[in-house]
Short mmCIF file of C-alpha atoms and ligand atoms in Angstrom, two decimals:
data_model
loop_
_atom_site.label_atom_id
_atom_site.label_comp_id
_atom_site.label_asym_id
_atom_site.label_seq_id
_atom_site.Cartn_x
_atom_site.Cartn_y
_atom_site.Cartn_z
CA MET W 1 19.18 -2.60 13.42
CA THR W 2 16.58 -5.17 13.60
CA ASP W 3 17.70 -8.24 12.42
CA TYR W 4 15.36 -11.10 11.68
CA ASN W 5 17.45 -13.44 9.97
CA ASN W 6 16.85 -16.94 12.22
CA PRO W 7 18.60 -19.49 10.47
CA LYS W 8 17.73 -21.82 12.65
CA HIS W 9 13.69 -22.08 11.46
CA ILE W 10 14.34 -25.03 9.61
CA LEU W 11 11.75 -27.60 9.84
CA ASP W 12 12.64 -31.19 11.00
CA SER W 13 12.00 -33.43 7.92
CA SER W 14 9.99 -35.89 9.64
CA SER W 15 7.62 -33.53 11.31
CA ILE W 16 6.86 -31.67 8.33
CA LYS W 17 3.43 -30.42 7.82
CA GLU W 18 0.74 -30.02 5.23
CA GLY W 19 -1.07 -27.31 5.33
CA SER W 20 -2.72 -24.03 4.62
CA VAL W 21 -3.01 -20.31 5.32
CA LYS W 22 -5.17 -17.72 4.46
CA TRP W 23 -5.19 -13.53 5.03
CA ARG W 24 -7.34 -10.82 3.18
CA SER W 25 -4.81 -7.60 3.30
CA PRO W 26 -6.60 -4.05 2.00
CA SER W 27 -4.42 -1.53 0.18
CA ASN W 28 -3.64 1.60 1.57
CA ILE W 29 -3.85 5.61 0.26
CA ALA W 30 -1.12 7.91 0.82
CA LEU W 31 -1.08 11.26 1.86
CA ILE W 32 2.55 11.88 2.34
CA LYS W 33 4.25 9.80 -0.64
CA TYR W 34 6.85 7.66 -0.73
CA TRP W 35 8.63 8.04 -3.98
CA GLY W 36 12.14 7.44 -3.79
CA LYS W 37 14.41 4.58 -2.23
CA HIS W 38 17.84 3.63 -1.27
CA GLY W 39 20.02 0.39 -0.11
CA ASN W 40 17.60 -2.73 0.47
CA GLN W 41 14.49 -1.13 -0.42
CA LEU W 42 14.49 1.84 2.82
CA PRO W 43 12.35 4.72 1.82
CA ASN W 44 14.49 8.50 1.08
CA ASN W 45 11.34 9.98 2.99
CA ALA W 46 8.95 8.88 5.69
CA SER W 47 5.37 8.39 4.10
CA ILE W 48 1.92 7.83 5.75
CA SER W 49 -0.93 6.59 4.03
CA PHE W 50 -4.77 5.53 5.01
CA THR W 51 -5.61 1.83 5.52
CA LEU W 52 -8.94 1.03 3.00
CA THR W 53 -11.43 -1.59 3.65
CA ASN W 54 -12.87 -2.28 0.14
CA ALA W 55 -10.22 -2.76 -1.97
CA TYR W 56 -8.16 -5.47 -0.48
CA THR W 57 -6.45 -8.80 -1.95
CA GLU W 58 -6.92 -12.38 -0.51
CA THR W 59 -4.20 -15.08 -0.49
CA LEU W 60 -4.68 -18.96 -0.01
CA ILE W 61 -1.04 -20.30 0.85
CA SER W 62 -1.01 -24.27 0.57
CA TYR W 63 1.98 -25.63 1.12
CA LYS W 64 3.37 -29.19 1.54
CA THR W 65 6.88 -31.06 1.75
CA ARG W 66 8.85 -30.09 -1.08
CA ASN W 67 9.27 -33.00 -3.78
CA THR W 68 12.47 -34.22 -3.31
CA SER W 69 13.23 -34.52 -7.18
CA THR W 70 12.98 -31.14 -7.74
CA ALA W 71 16.21 -29.12 -7.63
CA SER W 72 14.38 -26.25 -5.61
CA GLY W 73 10.97 -25.83 -4.21
CA GLN W 74 8.00 -25.49 -6.45
CA ILE W 75 5.58 -22.55 -6.29
CA ASN W 76 2.42 -22.35 -8.51
CA PHE W 77 0.09 -19.49 -8.25
CA PHE W 78 -3.22 -18.61 -9.08
CA LEU W 79 -4.60 -15.36 -9.44
CA ASP W 80 -8.37 -15.88 -9.42
CA GLY W 81 -8.26 -19.40 -10.52
CA LYS W 82 -5.77 -18.78 -13.74
CA SER W 83 -2.17 -19.85 -13.64
CA ARG W 84 -0.28 -16.52 -14.30
CA GLU W 85 3.73 -17.34 -14.66
CA ASP W 86 4.01 -14.00 -14.18
CA PHE W 87 3.12 -13.38 -10.90
CA ARG W 88 4.85 -16.50 -9.58
CA ASP W 89 8.27 -15.47 -11.03
CA LYS W 90 7.98 -12.17 -9.22
CA ILE W 91 6.95 -14.38 -5.76
CA VAL W 92 9.68 -16.97 -6.81
CA LYS W 93 12.31 -13.61 -6.44
CA ASN W 94 10.39 -12.40 -3.33
CA PHE W 95 10.60 -15.75 -1.79
CA GLN W 96 14.59 -15.71 -2.46
CA LYS W 97 14.68 -12.55 -0.67
CA LEU W 98 13.57 -13.84 1.88
CA ASP W 99 15.93 -16.51 2.44
CA ALA W 100 17.68 -15.69 5.40
CA ILE W 101 14.41 -15.04 7.32
CA PHE W 102 12.56 -17.92 6.44
CA PRO W 103 14.50 -20.67 5.88
CA PHE W 104 12.24 -23.26 5.92
CA LEU W 105 10.61 -21.95 2.72
CA LYS W 106 12.92 -24.04 0.64
CA GLN W 107 11.95 -26.77 2.65
CA LEU W 108 8.04 -26.61 1.14
CA ASP W 109 6.32 -26.70 -2.30
CA PHE W 110 3.75 -23.81 -3.01
CA THR W 111 0.08 -23.36 -4.50
CA ILE W 112 -0.80 -19.93 -3.73
CA HIS W 113 -4.26 -18.64 -4.85
CA SER W 114 -4.94 -15.12 -4.95
CA HIS W 115 -7.61 -12.81 -5.26
CA ASN W 116 -8.11 -8.91 -5.71
CA SER W 117 -11.35 -7.22 -4.81
CA PHE W 118 -10.89 -4.97 -7.67
CA PRO W 119 -10.42 -5.72 -11.43
CA HIS W 120 -7.09 -6.68 -12.01
CA SER W 121 -7.04 -4.35 -15.10
CA ALA W 122 -8.75 -1.00 -12.80
CA GLY W 123 -5.64 0.81 -12.60
CA ILE W 124 -5.27 0.40 -8.85
CA ALA W 125 -1.73 -0.53 -7.14
CA SER W 126 -2.25 -3.76 -6.07
CA SER W 127 1.17 -4.45 -4.70
CA ALA W 128 0.17 -3.20 -1.49
CA SER W 129 -2.54 -5.37 -0.64
CA SER W 130 -1.19 -8.75 -2.52
CA MET W 131 2.42 -8.26 -0.81
CA SER W 132 0.90 -7.17 2.15
CA ALA W 133 -1.48 -10.41 2.51
CA LEU W 134 1.76 -12.45 1.29
CA ALA W 135 3.72 -11.17 4.60
CA LEU W 136 0.93 -12.08 6.59
CA CYS W 137 0.86 -15.41 5.71
CA LEU W 138 4.61 -16.05 6.00
CA CYS W 139 4.66 -14.56 9.42
CA SER W 140 1.66 -16.78 10.25
CA MET W 141 3.57 -19.99 8.85
CA GLU W 142 6.39 -19.16 11.31
CA SER W 143 4.39 -18.65 13.94
CA TYR W 144 2.81 -22.30 13.38
CA PHE W 145 5.57 -23.89 12.76
CA PHE W 146 8.08 -22.33 15.47
CA GLY W 147 6.03 -21.26 18.37
CA THR W 148 6.92 -17.62 17.34
CA LEU W 149 5.41 -14.14 17.20
CA GLN W 150 2.53 -14.62 19.51
CA ASN W 151 2.51 -11.21 20.45
CA ILE W 152 0.44 -9.24 17.66
CA GLU W 153 2.52 -6.23 18.01
CA ASP W 154 6.06 -8.11 17.28
CA PHE W 155 3.79 -10.50 14.44
CA ARG W 156 2.34 -7.10 13.06
CA ARG W 157 6.06 -5.52 12.97
CA LYS W 158 7.57 -8.20 11.47
CA ALA W 159 4.81 -8.86 8.57
CA SER W 160 5.29 -4.79 8.02
CA TYR W 161 9.44 -5.18 7.57
CA VAL W 162 9.17 -8.60 5.72
CA ALA W 163 6.27 -6.69 3.60
CA ARG W 164 8.33 -3.95 3.34
CA LEU W 165 10.99 -6.07 1.43
CA MET W 166 8.30 -7.12 -1.27
CA SER W 167 7.30 -3.43 -1.86
CA GLY W 168 7.54 -0.33 0.86
CA SER W 169 4.17 1.22 0.69
CA ALA W 170 2.80 -3.22 1.60
CA SER W 171 4.61 -2.05 4.57
CA ARG W 172 1.51 0.30 5.68
CA SER W 173 -0.87 -1.91 4.50
CA ILE W 174 -0.79 -4.04 7.72
CA PHE W 175 -2.22 -1.83 10.37
CA SER W 176 -5.88 -0.61 10.77
CA LYS W 177 -6.43 3.04 10.00
CA MET W 178 -3.76 4.62 9.44
CA ALA W 179 0.36 3.68 9.35
CA LEU W 180 3.89 5.50 8.84
CA TRP W 181 6.25 4.72 8.02
CA GLY W 182 9.98 5.89 7.23
CA LYS W 183 12.27 7.76 10.23
CA THR W 184 10.96 11.65 10.95
CA SER W 185 11.47 13.86 13.49
CA ALA W 186 7.84 14.28 13.81
CA ASP W 187 7.89 10.55 15.68
CA GLN W 188 10.33 9.41 17.74
CA ASP W 189 9.01 5.72 17.07
CA SER W 190 8.98 6.00 13.44
CA SER W 191 11.43 3.36 11.54
CA ASN W 192 13.12 3.12 7.79
CA GLU W 193 12.53 -1.01 8.37
CA TYR W 194 8.75 -1.21 9.24
CA ALA W 195 5.55 0.96 9.42
CA ILE W 196 4.20 2.22 12.79
CA PRO W 197 0.27 1.73 13.67
CA TYR W 198 -1.26 5.80 13.55
CA GLU W 199 -4.69 4.95 14.82
CA ASP W 200 -3.84 5.87 18.54
CA LYS W 201 -2.26 9.26 17.30
CA ILE W 202 -4.93 10.40 14.95
CA HIS W 203 -8.43 12.29 15.70
CA ASP W 204 -11.41 10.07 15.09
CA VAL W 205 -12.76 12.28 12.14
CA PHE W 206 -10.36 10.57 10.78
CA LYS W 207 -11.07 7.14 11.01
CA HIS W 208 -13.79 7.03 8.93
CA PHE W 209 -12.71 9.05 6.23
CA HIS W 210 -13.99 8.16 2.73
CA ASP W 211 -11.60 7.22 -0.12
CA ASP W 212 -13.67 6.96 -3.40
CA ILE W 213 -11.48 6.30 -6.73
CA LEU W 214 -12.74 8.11 -10.00
CA ILE W 215 -11.01 5.16 -12.44
CA VAL W 216 -10.40 7.91 -15.41
CA ARG W 217 -7.98 4.88 -16.74
CA LYS W 218 -8.14 1.14 -16.43
CA GLY W 219 -5.07 -0.96 -17.89
CA GLU W 220 -0.94 -0.66 -16.77
CA LYS W 221 0.54 2.55 -16.48
CA SER W 222 3.26 3.36 -18.77
CA VAL W 223 6.13 3.50 -16.36
CA SER W 224 6.11 1.09 -13.54
CA SER W 225 6.91 2.35 -9.74
CA ARG W 226 10.14 0.35 -9.67
CA ALA W 227 11.26 2.29 -12.46
CA GLY W 228 10.02 5.78 -10.80
CA HIS W 229 12.17 5.31 -7.70
CA GLN W 230 14.58 4.87 -9.74
CA LEU W 231 14.49 8.04 -11.75
CA MET W 232 13.96 9.55 -8.33
CA GLU W 233 18.34 8.80 -8.12
CA ASP W 234 19.04 11.92 -11.10
CA ASN W 235 16.23 13.78 -10.19
CA ILE W 236 17.82 17.53 -9.61
CA TYR W 237 14.65 18.02 -7.43
CA ALA W 238 15.39 15.56 -4.94
CA PRO W 239 16.93 16.90 -2.47
CA VAL W 240 14.24 19.49 -2.49
CA ARG W 241 11.42 16.99 -2.18
CA TYR W 242 13.41 14.96 0.26
CA ARG W 243 13.30 18.36 2.74
CA ASP W 244 9.72 19.59 1.48
CA ALA W 245 8.21 15.91 2.35
CA GLU W 246 9.84 16.10 6.34
CA LYS W 247 8.41 19.35 6.76
CA LYS W 248 5.36 18.54 5.03
CA MET W 249 4.75 15.31 7.45
CA VAL W 250 5.56 17.40 10.88
CA GLN W 251 2.19 19.71 10.09
CA LEU W 252 0.46 17.01 8.76
CA ILE W 253 0.90 14.81 12.33
CA SER W 254 0.24 18.09 14.12
CA ALA W 255 -3.38 18.55 11.82
CA LEU W 256 -4.48 14.72 12.02
CA GLN W 257 -4.43 15.15 16.02
CA LYS W 258 -5.67 17.92 15.81
CA GLY W 259 -8.52 17.10 13.31
CA ASP W 260 -7.75 19.78 11.16
CA VAL W 261 -9.70 18.88 8.08
CA THR W 262 -8.59 21.44 6.11
CA LEU W 263 -4.88 21.70 6.28
CA VAL W 264 -4.90 18.00 6.27
CA GLY W 265 -6.67 18.61 2.80
CA LYS W 266 -4.03 20.88 1.66
CA ILE W 267 -1.51 18.89 2.35
CA THR W 268 -2.70 16.12 1.19
CA GLU W 269 -3.22 18.25 -2.35
CA SER W 270 0.37 19.26 -2.68
CA GLU W 271 1.54 15.87 -2.14
CA ALA W 272 -0.42 14.73 -4.53
CA LEU W 273 0.33 17.33 -7.08
CA THR W 274 4.65 17.12 -5.97
CA LEU W 275 3.94 13.81 -6.80
CA HIS W 276 3.39 14.35 -10.29
CA ALA W 277 5.93 17.15 -10.76
CA LEU W 278 8.77 14.59 -9.73
CA MET W 279 7.65 12.68 -12.44
CA MET W 280 7.50 15.17 -14.87
CA THR W 281 10.89 16.58 -13.79
CA SER W 282 12.71 12.96 -14.40
CA THR W 283 15.10 12.41 -17.21
CA PRO W 284 13.48 11.36 -19.45
CA SER W 285 10.40 13.26 -18.21
CA TYR W 286 6.53 11.19 -18.18
CA ILE W 287 2.97 12.08 -17.23
CA LEU W 288 0.70 10.00 -16.39
CA MET W 289 -2.04 12.12 -15.42
CA GLU W 290 -4.63 11.93 -18.21
CA PRO W 291 -6.89 15.30 -19.28
CA ASN W 292 -9.74 13.87 -17.42
CA THR W 293 -7.31 13.80 -14.06
CA LEU W 294 -7.22 17.21 -14.45
CA ILE W 295 -11.13 17.90 -15.24
CA LEU W 296 -11.67 16.42 -12.22
CA ILE W 297 -9.61 18.10 -10.09
CA GLN W 298 -10.52 21.17 -11.32
CA LYS W 299 -14.25 20.30 -10.64
CA VAL W 300 -13.32 19.10 -6.98
CA GLN W 301 -11.67 22.45 -6.46
CA ASN W 302 -14.75 24.36 -7.62
CA PHE W 303 -16.95 21.91 -5.76
CA ARG W 304 -15.19 22.43 -2.99
CA LYS W 305 -15.37 26.32 -3.09
CA GLU W 306 -18.97 26.45 -3.87
CA THR W 307 -20.20 24.12 -1.39
CA LYS W 308 -17.74 24.65 1.42
CA THR W 309 -17.16 21.27 1.67
CA PRO W 310 -14.27 19.62 2.84
CA LEU W 311 -13.37 17.69 -0.22
CA TYR W 312 -9.77 17.22 -0.97
CA PHE W 313 -7.96 14.89 -3.81
CA THR W 314 -5.16 12.90 -4.07
CA LEU W 315 -3.05 10.46 -6.97
CA ASP W 316 -1.24 7.41 -7.01
CA ALA W 317 1.35 7.17 -9.74
CA GLY W 318 -1.47 6.58 -12.06
CA PRO W 319 -4.53 9.13 -13.10
CA ASN W 320 -6.99 8.08 -10.98
CA LEU W 321 -8.09 10.68 -9.09
CA HIS W 322 -8.96 9.45 -5.16
CA LEU W 323 -11.41 11.94 -2.97
CA LEU W 324 -11.28 12.21 0.43
CA TYR W 325 -13.92 13.38 2.60
CA PRO W 326 -15.14 13.23 5.99
CA ASP W 327 -18.11 10.77 6.75
CA GLN W 328 -20.79 13.47 7.79
CA TYR W 329 -20.91 14.49 3.31
CA LYS W 330 -21.02 10.80 2.18
CA GLU W 331 -24.50 11.66 0.54
CA SER W 332 -23.59 15.02 -1.10
CA VAL W 333 -20.11 13.97 -2.35
CA LYS W 334 -21.67 10.47 -3.60
CA ASP W 335 -24.18 12.70 -5.35
CA PHE W 336 -21.72 15.14 -7.04
CA ILE W 337 -19.73 12.22 -8.28
CA LYS W 338 -22.83 10.42 -9.69
CA SER W 339 -23.97 13.60 -11.73
CA GLU W 340 -21.23 15.47 -12.18
CA LEU W 341 -17.82 13.59 -12.20
CA VAL W 342 -18.79 9.68 -12.99
CA GLN W 343 -18.60 11.05 -17.11
CA TYR W 344 -15.02 11.34 -16.84
CA CYS W 345 -14.49 7.75 -15.63
CA GLU W 346 -13.51 4.68 -17.93
CA ASP W 347 -17.10 3.03 -18.38
CA ALA W 348 -17.84 5.32 -15.84
CA PHE W 349 -16.26 3.40 -13.07
CA TRP W 350 -15.26 3.93 -9.41
CA ILE W 351 -14.82 2.19 -6.21
CA GLU W 352 -16.38 3.45 -3.16
CA ASP W 353 -13.72 2.62 -0.37
CA GLU W 354 -13.36 4.13 3.27
CA VAL W 355 -10.50 4.24 6.32
CA GLY W 356 -10.50 0.33 7.85
CA ASP W 357 -9.35 -1.63 10.02
CA GLY W 358 -6.48 -3.22 8.63
CA PRO W 359 -6.09 -7.74 7.64
CA VAL W 360 -7.79 -10.60 8.58
CA GLN W 361 -6.75 -13.68 8.69
CA LEU W 362 -9.54 -16.31 7.12
O1 LIG T 1 5.92 -0.02 -2.64
P1 LIG T 1 5.61 1.23 -3.97
O2 LIG T 1 7.15 0.59 -4.33
O3 LIG T 1 4.90 0.38 -5.41
O4 LIG T 1 5.47 2.43 -4.23
C1 LIG T 1 4.21 2.79 -4.29
C2 LIG T 1 4.43 4.95 -4.47
C3 LIG T 1 3.51 5.35 -4.62
O5 LIG T 1 1.99 4.36 -4.36
C4 LIG T 1 3.51 6.51 -5.26
C5 LIG T 1 3.28 6.15 -3.36
C6 LIG T 1 2.95 5.38 -2.07
O6 LIG T 1 3.75 5.92 -0.75
O7 LIG T 1 2.44 4.77 -1.59
#
């Protein structure tokens, strides 16, 4: 077990600095999904994702010596310039979870400004990008205060570990192109505690993959991912699911290495439908797909059959369809989206995205 707790990371009160740190971190889209967890945010199966480019969060943390007249450190949080108490409360809880890892957090007051590149109401999960951005900022602060984490691999591993404690999928956003999180027999370096980089283990064709996101419905989903993970505890299909996920991971990793786009596409679509089948077989049962999600799935499958284009879909825990395909098909797929698919999107809204290089410090 990795132990990142460090009681020595306390600032000398005479030298506490005032300063700021800023990171941009992208969202990611899982091919094998993380659904169900145990212990302290540990996954019940391994997951693997593409790191995206255009869907990202920028987070600026400004810190200064804590105002000792207040009982605990103060945190102000602004999303796109607007104060948001709901997000602030989540950050307060997350900082409490990280108390033993970053004891210096208690010594500081914070003002945090965050901005998502996509509209907050677009129905795109922002936890992967926002929690990874936050984790990177905290690791940068530690590095600056104590001179630790100088090695980039150590830095990223810790950022992934810390991001995981706040949102499991966020652990994967730390790395360029692709990341794998969770112990699997398919990779001896894999871990339940942090994600590992996968860029060097995949065929070039996947490093330039596209992910266009068709927004079927904007707005908050009716059942949160947190509740969804919890419902897996009593899902009668859960044991079968975890075995199936492991089997698919072994096949997928081999297909990713070989550049077998067809097999990667097939496994990815099967995973998306399995995720939603697990929701439908939970107690209580729920459905996050919309009628237009199904229409779009059929259109994509027909287009693939008729044109022989390797265009595949996946879904997150919501109704929006992600379209995955190699770079060389970008013109024809975008024409297809504009002529046949946008009418099934809310307000004809869709987001063009692609596999990207991971977070940047700003
Ligand atoms: O990281 P969480 O707790 O928001 O869960 C994310 C779960 C899925 O997005 C549905 C799958 C995944 O692996 O990203």
